[in-house]
C-alpha positions as a printed Julia matrix, in Angstrom:
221×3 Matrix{Float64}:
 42.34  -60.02  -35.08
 39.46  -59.06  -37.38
 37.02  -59.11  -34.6
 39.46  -56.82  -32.34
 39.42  -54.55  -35.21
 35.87  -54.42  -35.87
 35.78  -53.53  -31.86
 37.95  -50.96  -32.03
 36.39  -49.19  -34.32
 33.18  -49.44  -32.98
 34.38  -48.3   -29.97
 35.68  -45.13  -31.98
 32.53  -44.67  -33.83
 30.79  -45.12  -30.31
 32.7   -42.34  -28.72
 32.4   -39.66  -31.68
 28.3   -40.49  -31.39
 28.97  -39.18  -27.61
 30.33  -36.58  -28.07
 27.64  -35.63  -29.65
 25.14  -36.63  -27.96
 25.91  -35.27  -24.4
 27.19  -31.86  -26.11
 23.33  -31.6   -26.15
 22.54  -32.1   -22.44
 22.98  -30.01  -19.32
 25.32  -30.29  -16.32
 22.97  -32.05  -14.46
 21.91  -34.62  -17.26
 25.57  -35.42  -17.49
 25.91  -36.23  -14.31
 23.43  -38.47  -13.86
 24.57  -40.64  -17.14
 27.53  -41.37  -14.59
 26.47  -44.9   -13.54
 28.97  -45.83  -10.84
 32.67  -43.84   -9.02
 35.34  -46.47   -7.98
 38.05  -44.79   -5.6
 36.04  -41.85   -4.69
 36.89  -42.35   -0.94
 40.44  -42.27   -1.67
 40.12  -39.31   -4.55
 38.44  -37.4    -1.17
 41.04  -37.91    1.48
 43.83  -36.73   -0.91
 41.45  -33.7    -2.11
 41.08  -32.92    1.58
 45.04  -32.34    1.41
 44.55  -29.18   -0.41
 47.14  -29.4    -2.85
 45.86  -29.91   -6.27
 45.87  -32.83   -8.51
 46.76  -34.0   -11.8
 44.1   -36.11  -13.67
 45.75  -38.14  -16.53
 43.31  -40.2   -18.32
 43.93  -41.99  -21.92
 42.4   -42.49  -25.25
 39.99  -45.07  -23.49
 36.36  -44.9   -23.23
 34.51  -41.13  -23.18
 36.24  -39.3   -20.9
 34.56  -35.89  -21.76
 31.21  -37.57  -20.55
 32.89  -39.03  -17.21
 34.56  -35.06  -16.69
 30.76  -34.63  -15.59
 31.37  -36.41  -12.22
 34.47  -34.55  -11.5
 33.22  -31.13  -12.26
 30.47  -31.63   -9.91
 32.74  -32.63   -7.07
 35.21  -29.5    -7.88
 34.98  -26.12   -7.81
 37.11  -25.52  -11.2
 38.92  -28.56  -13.58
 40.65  -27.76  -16.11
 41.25  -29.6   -19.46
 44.43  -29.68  -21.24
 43.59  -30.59  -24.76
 44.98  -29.98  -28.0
 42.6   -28.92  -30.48
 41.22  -31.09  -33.11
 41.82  -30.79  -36.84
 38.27  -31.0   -37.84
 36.46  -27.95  -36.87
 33.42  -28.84  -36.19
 34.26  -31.58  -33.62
 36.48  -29.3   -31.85
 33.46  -27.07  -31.51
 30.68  -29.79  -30.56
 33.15  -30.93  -27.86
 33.51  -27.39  -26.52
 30.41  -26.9   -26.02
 29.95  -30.27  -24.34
 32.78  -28.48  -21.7
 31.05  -25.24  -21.36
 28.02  -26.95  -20.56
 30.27  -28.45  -17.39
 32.07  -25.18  -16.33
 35.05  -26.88  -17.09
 37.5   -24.36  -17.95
 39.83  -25.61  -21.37
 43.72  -25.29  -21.42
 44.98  -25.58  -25.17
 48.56  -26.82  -25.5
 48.66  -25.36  -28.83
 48.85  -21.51  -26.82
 52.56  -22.06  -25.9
 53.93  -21.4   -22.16
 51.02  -19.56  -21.2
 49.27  -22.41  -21.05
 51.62  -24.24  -18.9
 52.53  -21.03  -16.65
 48.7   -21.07  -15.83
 48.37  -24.91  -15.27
 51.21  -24.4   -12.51
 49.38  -21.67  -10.81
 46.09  -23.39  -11.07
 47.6   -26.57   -9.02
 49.23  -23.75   -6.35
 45.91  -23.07   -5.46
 44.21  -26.19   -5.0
 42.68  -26.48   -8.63
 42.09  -30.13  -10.72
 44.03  -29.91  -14.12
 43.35  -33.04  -16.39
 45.4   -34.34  -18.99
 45.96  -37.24  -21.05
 48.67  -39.15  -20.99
 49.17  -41.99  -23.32
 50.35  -40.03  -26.76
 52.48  -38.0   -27.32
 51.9   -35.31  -30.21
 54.47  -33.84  -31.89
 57.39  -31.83  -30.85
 56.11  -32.36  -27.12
 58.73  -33.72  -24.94
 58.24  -37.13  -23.79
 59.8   -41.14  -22.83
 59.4   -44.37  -23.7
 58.33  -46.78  -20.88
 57.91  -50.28  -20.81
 53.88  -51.03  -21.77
 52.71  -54.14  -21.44
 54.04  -56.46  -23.78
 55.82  -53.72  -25.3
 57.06  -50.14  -24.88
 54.55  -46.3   -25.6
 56.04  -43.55  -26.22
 54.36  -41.41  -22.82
 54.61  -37.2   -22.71
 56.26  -36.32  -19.65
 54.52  -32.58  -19.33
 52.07  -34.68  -16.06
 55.34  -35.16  -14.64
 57.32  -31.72  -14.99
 53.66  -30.35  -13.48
 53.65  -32.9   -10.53
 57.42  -31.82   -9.81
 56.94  -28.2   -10.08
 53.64  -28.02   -8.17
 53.84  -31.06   -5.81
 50.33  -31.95   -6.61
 50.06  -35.89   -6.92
 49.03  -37.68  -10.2
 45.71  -39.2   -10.08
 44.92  -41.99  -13.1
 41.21  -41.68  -13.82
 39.13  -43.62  -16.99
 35.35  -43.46  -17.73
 34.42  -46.48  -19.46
 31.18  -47.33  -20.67
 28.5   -48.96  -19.14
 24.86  -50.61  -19.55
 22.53  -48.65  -21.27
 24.97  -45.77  -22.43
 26.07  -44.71  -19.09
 29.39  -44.41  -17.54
 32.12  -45.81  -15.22
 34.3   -43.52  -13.33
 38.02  -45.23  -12.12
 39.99  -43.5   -10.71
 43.1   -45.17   -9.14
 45.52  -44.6    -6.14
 47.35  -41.4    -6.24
 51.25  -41.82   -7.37
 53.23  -38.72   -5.3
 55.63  -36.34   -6.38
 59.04  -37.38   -6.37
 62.22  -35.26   -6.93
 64.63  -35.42   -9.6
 65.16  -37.85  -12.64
 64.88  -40.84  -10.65
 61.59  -39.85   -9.2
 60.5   -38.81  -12.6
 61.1   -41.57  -14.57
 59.5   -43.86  -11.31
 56.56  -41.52  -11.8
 56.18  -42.69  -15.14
 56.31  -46.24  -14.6
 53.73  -45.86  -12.6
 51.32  -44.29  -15.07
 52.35  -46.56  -17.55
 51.04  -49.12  -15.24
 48.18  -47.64  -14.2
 47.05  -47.18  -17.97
 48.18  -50.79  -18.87
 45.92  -52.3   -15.79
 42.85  -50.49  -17.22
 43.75  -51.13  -21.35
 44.66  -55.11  -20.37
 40.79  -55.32  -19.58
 39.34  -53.13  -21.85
 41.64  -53.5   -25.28
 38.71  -52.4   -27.7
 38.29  -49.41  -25.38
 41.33  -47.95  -26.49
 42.13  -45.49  -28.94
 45.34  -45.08  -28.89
């Protein structure tokens, strides 16, 4: 348990370093710290569908690094964040976003926010989210996790029912020689109604369990 511990926090330690770090590099320097895409094929052929996507990731590896190889694949990806209580992280990461066109979505703006995500989707845009915590006041479930149960928001899942744009799992972990791997995992469809909602879930849950069961000290969360 110790050992886990001391993992887990230098995986945290490891991920605040880049943040840093890349906030300091260009587009294309990003990109090319992106060691290896699993799924890309399949990421393509339901692109080619023209129909947007949701990108839930999770507290797991650096996914502000790994945004690099989906912002050179689309033309705009948005990031729904919420922003950070210590200033000046909120700004280096920022800056690490501007540097990849990516265009940021702050929760804390209210319905705006959301009424713009929806219209983004309608025409064919990537919005990215994460979706293993909930903060507070947002509106979420609790879903079977593992060996346990987490507490997932449901806003992926309004979006995905409102838009019909499919959910799209995707993690950057790290790699040798402080690169990055890209995952991302089968599409789960939008489904009607509360049944299809709360199936939706399950399946994110599960997606985000597969990729935590092999990487435990990768995760944040």
């Amino acid at each position: 348990e110790k050992k886990f511990a001391r993992d887990v926090m230098r995986s945290f330690f490891d991920f605040v370093v880049d943040i840093a770090r890349t906030s300091r590099m260009s587009a294309k320097e990003l990109g090319e710290l992106v060691e290896e895409v699993e799924g890309l094929e399949e990421y393509r052929a339901v692109r080619a569908r023209k129909c947007g996507a949701i990108l839930v990731t999770a507290h797991l590896g650096t996914f502000e690094a790994g945004l690099a190889a989906l912002a050179g694949a689309e033309n705009k990806v948005r990031v729904v964040f919420k922003r950070d209580s210590v200033a000046g992280f909120e700004q280096i990461r920022s800056k690490l976003r501007d540097s990849l066109g990516v265009i940021e979505a702050p929760i804390d703006d209210g319905v705006g926010t959301w009424l713009a995500l929806r219209e983004a989707l309608l025409n064919d845009e990537v919005v990215v989210m994460q979706g293993d915590r909930a903060v507070p006041g947002q509106k979420s479930e609790v879903v079977p996790f593992l060996h346990g149960h987490l507490r997932l928001p449901t806003g992926p899942v309004r979006l995905a029912q409102l838009t019909g744009s499919p959910i799209i799992p995707v993690f950057a972990l790290p790699s040798k020689d402080r690169r990055y791997r890209v995952l991302l995992k089968p599409a789960i469809e939008a489904q009607v109604g509360n049944g299809g909602a709360n199936a939706m879930l399950r399946s994110l849950a599960d997606a985000i369990a597969s990729v935590v069961k092999e990487h435990p000290e990768q995760w944040l969360a």
